[in-house]
Amino acid sequence: MQGDESANKGEQSEAAEREAAKQRLLAQAEAERVPVNDTTRAVPDRRWRRDQR
């Protein structure tokens, strides 16, 4: 039964590492997220050309 316990501990540590990595990715994505208000809206090409004349 000794082998089963070490395998279980290995699986638990892998699961903990995966969870920690997921949390780091989520935190990084949230830090890099751009609020909708800060994004620029595309202007249709025809309207832009009309303003250039």
PDB file of N, CA and C in Angstrom:
ATOM      1  N   MET A   1       0.809  -1.204   0.000  1.00  0.00           N
ATOM      2  CA  MET A   1       0.000   0.000   0.000  1.00  0.00           C
ATOM      3  C   MET A   1       0.849   1.264   0.000  1.00  0.00           C
ATOM      4  N   GLN A   2       2.141   1.159   0.257  1.00  0.00           N
ATOM      5  CA  GLN A   2       3.015   2.329   0.299  1.00  0.00           C
ATOM      6  C   GLN A   2       3.035   3.041  -1.053  1.00  0.00           C
ATOM      7  N   GLY A   3       3.042   2.293  -2.148  1.00  0.00           N
ATOM      8  CA  GLY A   3       3.077   2.894  -3.474  1.00  0.00           C
ATOM      9  C   GLY A   3       1.829   3.693  -3.779  1.00  0.00           C
ATOM     10  N   ASP A   4       0.676   3.213  -3.329  1.00  0.00           N
ATOM     11  CA  ASP A   4      -0.577   3.933  -3.566  1.00  0.00           C
ATOM     12  C   ASP A   4      -0.570   5.294  -2.888  1.00  0.00           C
ATOM     13  N   GLU A   5      -0.033   5.356  -1.679  1.00  0.00           N
ATOM     14  CA  GLU A   5      -0.009   6.623  -0.943  1.00  0.00           C
ATOM     15  C   GLU A   5       0.878   7.646  -1.645  1.00  0.00           C
ATOM     16  N   SER A   6       2.042   7.215  -2.127  1.00  0.00           N
ATOM     17  CA  SER A   6       2.934   8.163  -2.797  1.00  0.00           C
ATOM     18  C   SER A   6       2.342   8.617  -4.130  1.00  0.00           C
ATOM     19  N   ALA A   7       1.647   7.714  -4.829  1.00  0.00           N
ATOM     20  CA  ALA A   7       1.003   8.096  -6.086  1.00  0.00           C
ATOM     21  C   ALA A   7      -0.108   9.102  -5.813  1.00  0.00           C
ATOM     22  N   ASN A   8      -0.853   8.888  -4.750  1.00  0.00           N
ATOM     23  CA  ASN A   8      -1.936   9.799  -4.393  1.00  0.00           C
ATOM     24  C   ASN A   8      -1.375  11.176  -4.035  1.00  0.00           C
ATOM     25  N   LYS A   9      -0.257  11.197  -3.303  1.00  0.00           N
ATOM     26  CA  LYS A   9       0.368  12.482  -2.956  1.00  0.00           C
ATOM     27  C   LYS A   9       0.854  13.191  -4.213  1.00  0.00           C
ATOM     28  N   GLY A  10       1.379  12.429  -5.157  1.00  0.00           N
ATOM     29  CA  GLY A  10       1.826  13.015  -6.415  1.00  0.00           C
ATOM     30  C   GLY A  10       0.674  13.641  -7.177  1.00  0.00           C
ATOM     31  N   GLU A  11      -0.457  12.926  -7.219  1.00  0.00           N
ATOM     32  CA  GLU A  11      -1.636  13.461  -7.902  1.00  0.00           C
ATOM     33  C   GLU A  11      -2.141  14.714  -7.203  1.00  0.00           C
ATOM     34  N   GLN A  12      -2.119  14.705  -5.880  1.00  0.00           N
ATOM     35  CA  GLN A  12      -2.584  15.870  -5.128  1.00  0.00           C
ATOM     36  C   GLN A  12      -1.685  17.075  -5.393  1.00  0.00           C
ATOM     37  N   SER A  13      -0.370  16.851  -5.423  1.00  0.00           N
ATOM     38  CA  SER A  13       0.533  17.981  -5.659  1.00  0.00           C
ATOM     39  C   SER A  13       0.383  18.494  -7.093  1.00  0.00           C
ATOM     40  N   GLU A  14       0.150  17.580  -8.051  1.00  0.00           N
ATOM     41  CA  GLU A  14      -0.081  18.014  -9.433  1.00  0.00           C
ATOM     42  C   GLU A  14      -1.349  18.843  -9.531  1.00  0.00           C
ATOM     43  N   ALA A  15      -2.400  18.403  -8.842  1.00  0.00           N
ATOM     44  CA  ALA A  15      -3.661  19.146  -8.862  1.00  0.00           C
ATOM     45  C   ALA A  15      -3.465  20.523  -8.234  1.00  0.00           C
ATOM     46  N   ALA A  16      -2.693  20.590  -7.164  1.00  0.00           N
ATOM     47  CA  ALA A  16      -2.432  21.876  -6.506  1.00  0.00           C
ATOM     48  C   ALA A  16      -1.625  22.789  -7.430  1.00  0.00           C
ATOM     49  N   GLU A  17      -0.648  22.219  -8.136  1.00  0.00           N
ATOM     50  CA  GLU A  17       0.154  23.014  -9.072  1.00  0.00           C
ATOM     51  C   GLU A  17      -0.706  23.542 -10.215  1.00  0.00           C
ATOM     52  N   ARG A  18      -1.598  22.678 -10.737  1.00  0.00           N
ATOM     53  CA  ARG A  18      -2.496  23.112 -11.818  1.00  0.00           C
ATOM     54  C   ARG A  18      -3.396  24.243 -11.350  1.00  0.00           C
ATOM     55  N   GLU A  19      -3.940  24.115 -10.145  1.00  0.00           N
ATOM     56  CA  GLU A  19      -4.821  25.149  -9.598  1.00  0.00           C
ATOM     57  C   GLU A  19      -4.057  26.459  -9.410  1.00  0.00           C
ATOM     58  N   ALA A  20      -2.817  26.368  -8.905  1.00  0.00           N
ATOM     59  CA  ALA A  20      -2.000  27.570  -8.704  1.00  0.00           C
ATOM     60  C   ALA A  20      -1.693  28.233 -10.050  1.00  0.00           C
ATOM     61  N   ALA A  21      -1.382  27.424 -11.055  1.00  0.00           N
ATOM     62  CA  ALA A  21      -1.092  27.970 -12.382  1.00  0.00           C
ATOM     63  C   ALA A  21      -2.332  28.643 -12.959  1.00  0.00           C
ATOM     64  N   LYS A  22      -3.493  28.024 -12.745  1.00  0.00           N
ATOM     65  CA  LYS A  22      -4.739  28.610 -13.239  1.00  0.00           C
ATOM     66  C   LYS A  22      -5.000  29.957 -12.573  1.00  0.00           C
ATOM     67  N   GLN A  23      -4.760  30.031 -11.283  1.00  0.00           N
ATOM     68  CA  GLN A  23      -4.969  31.290 -10.559  1.00  0.00           C
ATOM     69  C   GLN A  23      -4.009  32.372 -11.057  1.00  0.00           C
ATOM     70  N   ARG A  24      -2.744  31.980 -11.325  1.00  0.00           N
ATOM     71  CA  ARG A  24      -1.774  32.956 -11.844  1.00  0.00           C
ATOM     72  C   ARG A  24      -2.219  33.479 -13.207  1.00  0.00           C
ATOM     73  N   LEU A  25      -2.684  32.566 -14.071  1.00  0.00           N
ATOM     74  CA  LEU A  25      -3.141  32.983 -15.398  1.00  0.00           C
ATOM     75  C   LEU A  25      -4.341  33.912 -15.302  1.00  0.00           C
ATOM     76  N   LEU A  26      -5.287  33.578 -14.423  1.00  0.00           N
ATOM     77  CA  LEU A  26      -6.468  34.424 -14.264  1.00  0.00           C
ATOM     78  C   LEU A  26      -6.081  35.801 -13.744  1.00  0.00           C
ATOM     79  N   ALA A  27      -5.162  35.846 -12.797  1.00  0.00           N
ATOM     80  CA  ALA A  27      -4.721  37.128 -12.243  1.00  0.00           C
ATOM     81  C   ALA A  27      -4.015  37.956 -13.316  1.00  0.00           C
ATOM     82  N   GLN A  28      -3.184  37.298 -14.128  1.00  0.00           N
ATOM     83  CA  GLN A  28      -2.473  38.009 -15.193  1.00  0.00           C
ATOM     84  C   GLN A  28      -3.457  38.528 -16.238  1.00  0.00           C
ATOM     85  N   ALA A  29      -4.422  37.696 -16.619  1.00  0.00           N
ATOM     86  CA  ALA A  29      -5.410  38.115 -17.614  1.00  0.00           C
ATOM     87  C   ALA A  29      -6.233  39.291 -17.095  1.00  0.00           C
ATOM     88  N   GLU A  30      -6.590  39.258 -15.836  1.00  0.00           N
ATOM     89  CA  GLU A  30      -7.368  40.356 -15.253  1.00  0.00           C
ATOM     90  C   GLU A  30      -6.536  41.635 -15.228  1.00  0.00           C
ATOM     91  N   ALA A  31      -5.236  41.510 -14.944  1.00  0.00           N
ATOM     92  CA  ALA A  31      -4.361  42.683 -14.896  1.00  0.00           C
ATOM     93  C   ALA A  31      -4.199  43.296 -16.287  1.00  0.00           C
ATOM     94  N   GLU A  32      -4.212  42.455 -17.332  1.00  0.00           N
ATOM     95  CA  GLU A  32      -3.997  42.947 -18.692  1.00  0.00           C
ATOM     96  C   GLU A  32      -5.301  43.314 -19.400  1.00  0.00           C
ATOM     97  N   ARG A  33      -6.423  43.076 -18.746  1.00  0.00           N
ATOM     98  CA  ARG A  33      -7.729  43.312 -19.375  1.00  0.00           C
ATOM     99  C   ARG A  33      -7.933  44.802 -19.636  1.00  0.00           C
ATOM    100  N   VAL A  34      -8.454  45.111 -20.817  1.00  0.00           N
ATOM    101  CA  VAL A  34      -8.714  46.508 -21.179  1.00  0.00           C
ATOM    102  C   VAL A  34     -10.208  46.759 -21.024  1.00  0.00           C
ATOM    103  N   PRO A  35     -10.594  47.733 -20.214  1.00  0.00           N
ATOM    104  CA  PRO A  35     -12.030  48.028 -20.072  1.00  0.00           C
ATOM    105  C   PRO A  35     -12.640  48.443 -21.407  1.00  0.00           C
ATOM    106  N   VAL A  36     -13.906  48.128 -21.589  1.00  0.00           N
ATOM    107  CA  VAL A  36     -14.581  48.424 -22.852  1.00  0.00           C
ATOM    108  C   VAL A  36     -14.522  49.915 -23.164  1.00  0.00           C
ATOM    109  N   ASN A  37     -14.623  50.752 -22.160  1.00  0.00           N
ATOM    110  CA  ASN A  37     -14.610  52.204 -22.382  1.00  0.00           C
ATOM    111  C   ASN A  37     -13.280  52.691 -22.950  1.00  0.00           C
ATOM    112  N   ASP A  38     -12.200  51.934 -22.729  1.00  0.00           N
ATOM    113  CA  ASP A  38     -10.882  52.360 -23.193  1.00  0.00           C
ATOM    114  C   ASP A  38     -10.579  51.911 -24.620  1.00  0.00           C
ATOM    115  N   THR A  39     -11.446  51.090 -25.188  1.00  0.00           N
ATOM    116  CA  THR A  39     -11.192  50.628 -26.550  1.00  0.00           C
ATOM    117  C   THR A  39     -11.738  51.649 -27.534  1.00  0.00           C
ATOM    118  N   THR A  40     -11.123  51.709 -28.701  1.00  0.00           N
ATOM    119  CA  THR A  40     -11.589  52.665 -29.708  1.00  0.00           C
ATOM    120  C   THR A  40     -12.563  51.964 -30.638  1.00  0.00           C
ATOM    121  N   ARG A  41     -13.558  52.692 -31.078  1.00  0.00           N
ATOM    122  CA  ARG A  41     -14.558  52.137 -31.983  1.00  0.00           C
ATOM    123  C   ARG A  41     -14.094  52.389 -33.410  1.00  0.00           C
ATOM    124  N   ALA A  42     -14.225  51.374 -34.236  1.00  0.00           N
ATOM    125  CA  ALA A  42     -13.824  51.519 -35.631  1.00  0.00           C
ATOM    126  C   ALA A  42     -14.798  52.439 -36.352  1.00  0.00           C
ATOM    127  N   VAL A  43     -14.255  53.336 -37.169  1.00  0.00           N
ATOM    128  CA  VAL A  43     -15.085  54.249 -37.960  1.00  0.00           C
ATOM    129  C   VAL A  43     -15.215  53.646 -39.350  1.00  0.00           C
ATOM    130  N   PRO A  44     -16.430  53.533 -39.869  1.00  0.00           N
ATOM    131  CA  PRO A  44     -16.581  52.984 -41.227  1.00  0.00           C
ATOM    132  C   PRO A  44     -15.760  53.792 -42.225  1.00  0.00           C
ATOM    133  N   ASP A  45     -15.191  53.102 -43.197  1.00  0.00           N
ATOM    134  CA  ASP A  45     -14.279  53.711 -44.152  1.00  0.00           C
ATOM    135  C   ASP A  45     -14.930  54.858 -44.917  1.00  0.00           C
ATOM    136  N   ARG A  46     -16.180  54.695 -45.373  1.00  0.00           N
ATOM    137  CA  ARG A  46     -16.830  55.747 -46.169  1.00  0.00           C
ATOM    138  C   ARG A  46     -16.987  57.037 -45.374  1.00  0.00           C
ATOM    139  N   ARG A  47     -17.414  56.919 -44.120  1.00  0.00           N
ATOM    140  CA  ARG A  47     -17.598  58.122 -43.308  1.00  0.00           C
ATOM    141  C   ARG A  47     -16.249  58.828 -43.111  1.00  0.00           C
ATOM    142  N   TRP A  48     -15.189  58.051 -42.913  1.00  0.00           N
ATOM    143  CA  TRP A  48     -13.863  58.625 -42.719  1.00  0.00           C
ATOM    144  C   TRP A  48     -13.433  59.392 -43.971  1.00  0.00           C
ATOM    145  N   ARG A  49     -13.677  58.802 -45.157  1.00  0.00           N
ATOM    146  CA  ARG A  49     -13.300  59.466 -46.413  1.00  0.00           C
ATOM    147  C   ARG A  49     -14.103  60.737 -46.620  1.00  0.00           C
ATOM    148  N   ARG A  50     -15.382  60.712 -46.280  1.00  0.00           N
ATOM    149  CA  ARG A  50     -16.238  61.883 -46.457  1.00  0.00           C
ATOM    150  C   ARG A  50     -15.703  63.045 -45.626  1.00  0.00           C
ATOM    151  N   ASP A  51     -15.212  62.755 -44.425  1.00  0.00           N
ATOM    152  CA  ASP A  51     -14.675  63.797 -43.558  1.00  0.00           C
ATOM    153  C   ASP A  51     -13.343  64.345 -44.072  1.00  0.00           C
ATOM    154  N   GLN A  52     -12.663  63.608 -44.925  1.00  0.00           N
ATOM    155  CA  GLN A  52     -11.348  64.022 -45.398  1.00  0.00           C
ATOM    156  C   GLN A  52     -11.429  65.076 -46.492  1.00  0.00           C
ATOM    157  N   ARG A  53     -12.559  65.205 -47.169  1.00  0.00           N
ATOM    158  CA  ARG A  53     -12.671  66.155 -48.291  1.00  0.00           C
ATOM    159  C   ARG A  53     -12.661  67.583 -47.849  1.00  0.00           C
TER     160      ARG A  53
END
